[in-house]
Coordinates of C-alpha atoms in Angstrom, one line a residue:
X25 CA -5.9 -13.1 -72.9
X26 CA -7.0 -11.6 -76.2
X27 CA -4.7 -9.1 -77.8
X28 CA -6.1 -5.7 -78.8
X29 CA -3.1 -4.4 -80.8
X30 CA -0.1 -6.0 -82.7
X31 CA 3.1 -4.1 -83.4
X32 CA 6.7 -3.8 -82.3
X33 CA 8.8 -2.0 -79.7
X34 CA 11.4 0.2 -81.3
X35 CA 14.5 0.1 -79.1
X36 CA 17.2 1.9 -81.1
X37 CA 17.9 -0.4 -84.1
X38 CA 16.3 -3.3 -82.2
X39 CA 12.7 -4.2 -83.1
X40 CA 10.7 -6.4 -80.7
X41 CA 7.4 -7.8 -82.0
X42 CA 4.8 -7.6 -79.3
X43 CA 1.1 -8.0 -78.7
X44 CA -0.9 -5.6 -76.5
X45 CA -3.2 -7.0 -73.9
X46 CA -5.4 -5.2 -71.4
X47 CA -4.0 -5.4 -67.9
X48 CA -7.2 -4.3 -66.2
X49 CA -10.8 -5.2 -66.3
X50 CA -13.9 -3.6 -64.8
X51 CA -15.8 -5.6 -62.2
X52 CA -18.5 -3.1 -61.5
X53 CA -22.1 -4.3 -61.8
X54 CA -23.8 -2.9 -65.0
X55 CA -27.5 -2.2 -65.3
X56 CA -29.8 -1.9 -68.3
X57 CA -32.4 0.7 -68.8
X58 CA -36.0 -0.5 -68.7
X59 CA -39.6 0.8 -69.0
X60 CA -40.8 0.9 -65.4
X61 CA -44.4 0.1 -66.3
X62 CA -43.8 -3.2 -68.1
X63 CA -40.1 -4.0 -67.7
X64 CA -39.3 -3.7 -71.4
X65 CA -35.7 -2.9 -72.5
X66 CA -35.0 0.7 -73.6
X67 CA -32.8 0.6 -76.7
X68 CA -31.2 3.5 -78.6
X69 CA -31.5 3.6 -82.3
X70 CA -29.2 5.6 -84.6
X71 CA -31.5 7.9 -86.6
X72 CA -30.5 10.6 -89.1
X73 CA -31.9 13.9 -87.9
X74 CA -32.5 15.1 -91.5
X75 CA -34.7 12.3 -92.9
X76 CA -35.6 10.6 -89.6
X77 CA -34.6 7.2 -90.8
X78 CA -32.6 4.6 -88.8
X79 CA -29.1 3.9 -90.2
X80 CA -26.8 0.9 -89.9
X81 CA -23.2 1.0 -88.5
X82 CA -21.8 0.7 -92.1
X83 CA -23.5 3.9 -93.1
X84 CA -22.0 5.9 -90.2
X85 CA -18.9 8.0 -90.8
X86 CA -16.8 10.6 -88.9
X87 CA -17.0 14.4 -89.0
X88 CA -15.6 17.3 -87.1
X89 CA -18.0 19.9 -85.9
X90 CA -16.8 23.4 -86.4
X91 CA -17.4 26.3 -84.0
X92 CA -20.4 27.5 -86.1
X93 CA -21.9 24.0 -86.2
X94 CA -20.7 23.0 -89.7
X95 CA -19.9 19.4 -90.0
X96 CA -16.5 18.6 -91.8
X97 CA -16.5 15.0 -93.0
X98 CA -13.3 13.0 -92.1
X99 CA -12.7 9.6 -93.9
X100 CA -10.5 6.7 -92.9
X101 CA -8.4 7.5 -95.9
X102 CA -7.8 11.0 -94.7
X103 CA -6.5 9.7 -91.4
X104 CA -4.4 7.0 -93.0
X105 CA -2.7 9.5 -95.2
X106 CA -1.4 11.4 -92.2
X107 CA 2.3 10.8 -91.2
X108 CA 2.0 8.6 -88.1
X109 CA 5.3 6.8 -87.4
X110 CA 3.9 5.2 -84.3
X111 CA 1.0 3.6 -86.2
X112 CA 2.4 0.1 -85.6
X113 CA 5.3 0.9 -83.4
X114 CA 5.9 1.7 -79.7
X115 CA 8.8 4.1 -80.0
X116 CA 11.0 4.5 -76.9
X117 CA 11.8 8.2 -76.5
X118 CA 14.0 8.2 -73.3
X119 CA 14.6 6.5 -70.0
X120 CA 13.8 8.4 -66.8
X121 CA 13.6 7.7 -63.1
X122 CA 10.1 6.5 -62.1
X123 CA 9.5 9.4 -59.7
X124 CA 9.6 11.9 -62.6
X125 CA 6.3 10.5 -63.9
X126 CA 3.4 12.4 -62.3
X127 CA 0.8 9.9 -61.1
X128 CA -1.8 12.3 -62.4
X129 CA -0.7 11.4 -65.9
X130 CA -1.5 7.7 -65.4
X131 CA -4.1 6.3 -67.7
X132 CA -5.0 2.7 -69.0
X133 CA -2.6 -0.2 -68.3
X134 CA -1.5 -2.9 -70.7
X135 CA 0.7 -6.0 -70.7
X136 CA 3.2 -6.4 -73.6
X137 CA 3.6 -10.0 -74.7
X138 CA 6.5 -11.2 -76.9
X139 CA 5.0 -12.1 -80.3
X140 CA 6.7 -15.3 -81.4
X141 CA 9.9 -17.1 -80.5
X142 CA 12.3 -14.7 -82.2
X143 CA 11.0 -11.9 -80.0
X144 CA 11.8 -13.7 -76.7
X145 CA 15.5 -12.7 -76.7
X146 CA 15.2 -8.9 -77.3
X147 CA 12.1 -8.8 -75.1
X148 CA 14.1 -10.3 -72.2
X149 CA 17.0 -8.0 -72.9
X150 CA 14.8 -4.9 -72.6
X151 CA 13.1 -6.2 -69.5
X152 CA 16.4 -6.9 -67.7
X153 CA 17.9 -3.6 -68.8
X154 CA 14.8 -1.8 -67.2
X155 CA 15.3 -3.8 -64.0
X156 CA 19.0 -3.0 -63.6
X157 CA 18.7 0.7 -64.5
X158 CA 15.8 1.1 -62.0
X159 CA 14.2 3.4 -64.6
X160 CA 11.1 3.5 -66.8
X161 CA 10.9 4.1 -70.6
X162 CA 8.9 7.0 -72.0
X163 CA 7.3 5.9 -75.2
X164 CA 4.9 7.1 -78.0
X165 CA 2.4 4.8 -79.6
X166 CA -0.7 5.0 -81.7
X167 CA -4.0 3.4 -80.7
X168 CA -7.6 3.8 -82.0
X169 CA -6.6 6.4 -84.5
X170 CA -4.6 8.8 -82.3
X171 CA -1.0 9.1 -81.0
X172 CA -0.6 8.6 -77.3
X173 CA 2.1 8.9 -74.7
X174 CA 3.1 5.9 -72.5
X175 CA 5.5 4.5 -70.0
X176 CA 7.1 1.0 -69.9
X177 CA 8.0 -0.6 -66.6
X178 CA 8.6 -4.2 -65.4
X179 CA 5.9 -6.0 -63.4
X180 CA 7.3 -9.4 -62.2
X181 CA 8.6 -10.9 -65.4
X182 CA 6.5 -8.9 -67.8
X183 CA 6.9 -5.5 -69.5
X184 CA 3.8 -3.4 -68.7
X185 CA 2.8 -0.2 -70.5
X186 CA 0.8 2.6 -68.9
X187 CA -0.9 5.1 -71.1
X188 CA 0.0 8.6 -70.1
X189 CA -1.9 11.8 -70.6
X190 CA -0.1 14.5 -72.5
X191 CA 1.3 17.3 -70.2
X192 CA -1.2 19.8 -71.6
X193 CA -4.1 17.5 -70.7
X194 CA -3.3 18.0 -66.9
X195 CA -5.2 20.8 -65.4
X196 CA -3.5 23.2 -63.0
X197 CA -5.1 22.9 -59.4
X198 CA -6.2 26.6 -59.4
X199 CA -8.8 27.5 -56.9
X200 CA -8.8 24.1 -55.3
X201 CA -6.7 24.6 -52.2
X202 CA -8.3 26.3 -49.1
X203 CA -8.4 30.0 -49.6
X204 CA -8.4 30.7 -45.9
X205 CA -4.9 30.7 -44.3
X206 CA -4.7 27.9 -41.7
X207 CA -1.9 27.2 -39.3
X208 CA -1.2 23.7 -38.0
X209 CA 0.3 23.2 -34.6
X210 CA 3.1 20.8 -33.8
X211 CA 0.9 18.8 -31.4
X212 CA -1.6 18.2 -34.2
X213 CA 1.1 17.1 -36.6
X214 CA 2.4 14.7 -33.9
X215 CA -1.1 13.2 -33.5
X216 CA -1.4 12.9 -37.3
X217 CA 2.0 11.1 -37.4
X218 CA 0.9 8.8 -34.5
X219 CA -2.3 8.0 -36.5
X220 CA -0.4 7.1 -39.6
X221 CA 2.0 5.0 -37.6
X222 CA -0.9 3.2 -35.9
X223 CA -2.7 2.5 -39.2
X224 CA 0.6 1.0 -40.5
X225 CA 0.8 -0.8 -43.8
X226 CA -1.8 -2.9 -45.5
X227 CA -1.7 -5.8 -48.0
X228 CA -3.5 -4.1 -50.9
X229 CA -4.5 -7.5 -52.3
X230 CA -6.8 -8.0 -49.3
X231 CA -8.9 -4.9 -50.1
X232 CA -12.2 -5.4 -51.9
X233 CA -15.3 -3.5 -53.1
X234 CA -17.8 -3.7 -50.3
X235 CA -20.4 -1.8 -52.3
X236 CA -20.2 -4.2 -55.3
X237 CA -20.7 -7.2 -52.9
X238 CA -23.7 -5.5 -51.4
X239 CA -25.2 -4.9 -54.8
X240 CA -24.6 -8.6 -55.8
X241 CA -26.3 -9.8 -52.6
X242 CA -29.2 -7.5 -53.2
X243 CA -29.6 -8.8 -56.8
X244 CA -29.4 -12.5 -55.6
X245 CA -32.1 -11.8 -52.9
X246 CA -34.4 -10.2 -55.4
X247 CA -33.8 -13.0 -57.9
X248 CA -35.1 -15.5 -55.3
X249 CA -38.2 -13.5 -54.7
X250 CA -37.2 -11.9 -51.5
X251 CA -36.7 -8.3 -50.4
X252 CA -33.3 -7.0 -50.0
X253 CA -32.5 -5.5 -46.6
X254 CA -30.3 -2.4 -47.0
X255 CA -27.7 -1.8 -44.3
X256 CA -28.2 1.3 -42.1
X257 CA -26.6 4.4 -43.6
X258 CA -23.7 5.9 -41.6
X259 CA -24.4 9.2 -39.9
X260 CA -23.4 11.9 -42.4
X261 CA -21.0 14.5 -41.1
X262 CA -22.0 18.1 -42.0
X263 CA -19.4 19.6 -44.3
X264 CA -19.6 22.9 -42.5
X265 CA -19.6 21.5 -39.0
X266 CA -16.8 22.7 -36.7
X267 CA -14.9 19.8 -35.1
X268 CA -12.3 19.6 -32.4
X269 CA -9.4 18.5 -34.5
X270 CA -7.2 17.4 -31.6
X271 CA -10.1 15.3 -30.1
X272 CA -10.9 13.8 -33.5
X273 CA -7.2 12.8 -34.0
X274 CA -7.0 11.3 -30.5
X275 CA -10.2 9.3 -31.1
X276 CA -8.9 8.1 -34.4
X277 CA -5.6 6.9 -32.9
X278 CA -7.5 5.1 -30.1
X279 CA -9.9 3.5 -32.6
X280 CA -7.0 2.4 -34.8
X281 CA -5.2 0.8 -31.9
X282 CA -8.4 -1.0 -30.9
X283 CA -8.8 -2.3 -34.4
X284 CA -5.2 -3.7 -34.3
X285 CA -5.9 -5.4 -31.0
X286 CA -3.7 -3.0 -29.0
X287 CA -4.7 -1.6 -25.7
X288 CA -5.1 2.2 -26.2
X289 CA -3.9 4.5 -23.4
X290 CA -6.6 6.5 -21.8
X291 CA -6.6 10.1 -22.9
X292 CA -6.0 12.8 -20.4
X293 CA -9.6 13.9 -20.4
X294 CA -10.8 10.4 -19.4
X295 CA -8.2 9.7 -16.6
X296 CA -9.6 9.9 -13.1
X297 CA -8.7 13.1 -11.4
X298 CA -6.8 13.0 -8.1
X299 CA -8.3 15.0 -5.3
X300 CA -5.9 16.9 -3.0
X301 CA -7.2 18.5 0.3
X302 CA -6.3 22.2 0.4
X303 CA -5.1 23.7 3.7
X304 CA -6.4 27.1 4.8
X305 CA -4.5 29.8 3.2
X306 CA -2.8 32.5 5.3
X307 CA -4.0 36.1 4.8
X308 CA -1.7 38.0 2.6
X309 CA -0.7 41.6 2.9
X310 CA -3.1 42.4 0.1
X311 CA -6.0 40.8 2.0
X312 CA -5.1 42.8 5.2
X313 CA -5.0 46.0 3.2
X314 CA -8.6 45.6 2.2
X315 CA -9.8 46.1 5.8
X316 CA -11.4 49.5 6.7
X317 CA -9.7 52.0 9.1
X318 CA -12.4 51.5 11.7
X319 CA -11.9 47.7 11.6
X320 CA -8.2 48.3 11.9
X321 CA -8.6 50.5 15.0
X322 CA -11.0 48.0 16.6
X323 CA -8.5 45.2 16.0
X324 CA -5.7 47.3 17.4
X325 CA -7.7 48.1 20.6
X326 CA -8.8 44.5 21.0
X327 CA -5.2 43.5 20.6
X328 CA -3.9 45.9 23.2
X329 CA -6.5 44.9 25.7
X330 CA -5.7 41.2 25.2
X331 CA -2.0 42.0 25.5
X332 CA -2.6 43.9 28.8
X333 CA -4.6 41.1 30.2
X334 CA -2.0 38.7 29.3
X335 CA 0.8 40.8 30.7
X336 CA -0.7 41.2 34.2
X337 CA -0.9 37.5 35.1
X338 CA 2.6 37.2 33.6
X339 CA 3.9 39.9 36.0
X340 CA 2.2 38.4 39.0
X341 CA 3.5 35.0 38.1
X342 CA 7.0 36.4 37.7
X343 CA 6.8 38.2 41.2
X344 CA 5.6 35.0 42.9
X345 CA 8.5 33.0 41.3
X346 CA 11.0 35.7 42.5
X347 CA 9.5 35.6 46.0
X348 CA 9.6 31.8 46.1
X349 CA 13.2 31.9 45.0
X350 CA 14.2 34.3 47.8
X351 CA 12.4 32.1 50.3
X352 CA 14.1 28.9 49.2
X353 CA 17.6 30.6 49.6
X354 CA 19.5 30.0 52.8
X355 CA 17.5 30.5 56.1
X356 CA 20.2 32.7 57.7
X357 CA 20.1 35.2 55.0
X358 CA 16.3 35.2 55.1
X359 CA 16.2 36.0 58.9
X360 CA 18.8 38.7 58.6
X361 CA 16.9 40.3 55.9
X362 CA 13.7 40.2 58.0
X363 CA 15.5 41.8 61.0
X364 CA 17.0 44.5 59.0
X365 CA 13.6 45.3 57.5
X366 CA 12.0 45.6 60.9
X367 CA 14.8 47.9 62.3
X368 CA 14.5 50.2 59.3
X369 CA 10.7 50.4 59.8
X370 CA 11.1 51.4 63.5
X371 CA 13.6 54.2 62.7
X372 CA 11.3 55.7 60.1
X373 CA 8.4 55.6 62.6
X374 CA 10.4 57.5 65.4
X375 CA 11.6 60.1 62.9
X376 CA 8.0 60.7 61.8
X377 CA 6.8 61.3 65.5
X378 CA 9.7 63.7 66.3
X379 CA 9.0 66.0 63.5
X380 CA 6.7 68.9 64.6
X381 CA 3.6 69.8 62.6
X382 CA 3.4 73.2 61.0
X383 CA 0.6 75.5 62.3
X384 CA -1.6 77.0 59.9
X385 CA -1.7 80.9 60.0

């Protein structure tokens, strides 16, 4: 890999000669601007706005535009005369835990390569010290005419440097969070946790740019004289549409389990409902109290009549049973009772005949 900067790491009194190499590269598909009528390239020419003539790169310098539009020329000699101790040095400022670096500050990434055989020993010493301390080094360095902030860390057996934005270059997130107060239920958090657990971990090396692949396939199809077939666009979700968050979370968990080959459990809403036959309910006191007085009197009357009719057969049945019981008792006692009854009847009849009737005056 081609180096873009040569210098040294200043580690106390130790100086480590290094070469700076880009650790990343852009894989995005780039396009050219053309004239749509004839396909000719559109090129930009550097023209002076005062005389209208095109100028070469050698005739182009730097200037700072003041607030009123005045141009203040700045030469390379002006910049070279400035005190810049990190012009050719990556100066280690301190060592801090990695979690103290805000990811928002992360910028470009570089690999630091030991420049020459004498640099191998101090390079390895710094690398192993970073590994054992489990810390990162905060550094200052100069690149492309300006001083920058950076961070050194170990990637496999190489020291990598991440360019960092200065703290005053990070904007505060004012007015970004939702202004409307929102409360989240425990059940929703539980479903979110279940979704995160279901998605699990991923090997980031297996991820790729689907859009870039689609663009490359489209270009290849057009190069062969065919027409590219665009995939159907996914249905767009309205930003202001109100959704059922619980249902969306449940569906997401179910879809994630299906993608992992697991058998998702049916949600409560889709489980077949069991049917239970209900027995007739007894009338309660409140139901009885809703009847009218007339209905109550009619019910009482009907109840008394039914009770009277029921009582008469019961009394007759009781009398018959009593008579049958007397009959089935001993025959001697039955005859004696019959004789006594006849004698008593005869005496009553004689007494009635002997009694004189009163004459009416």
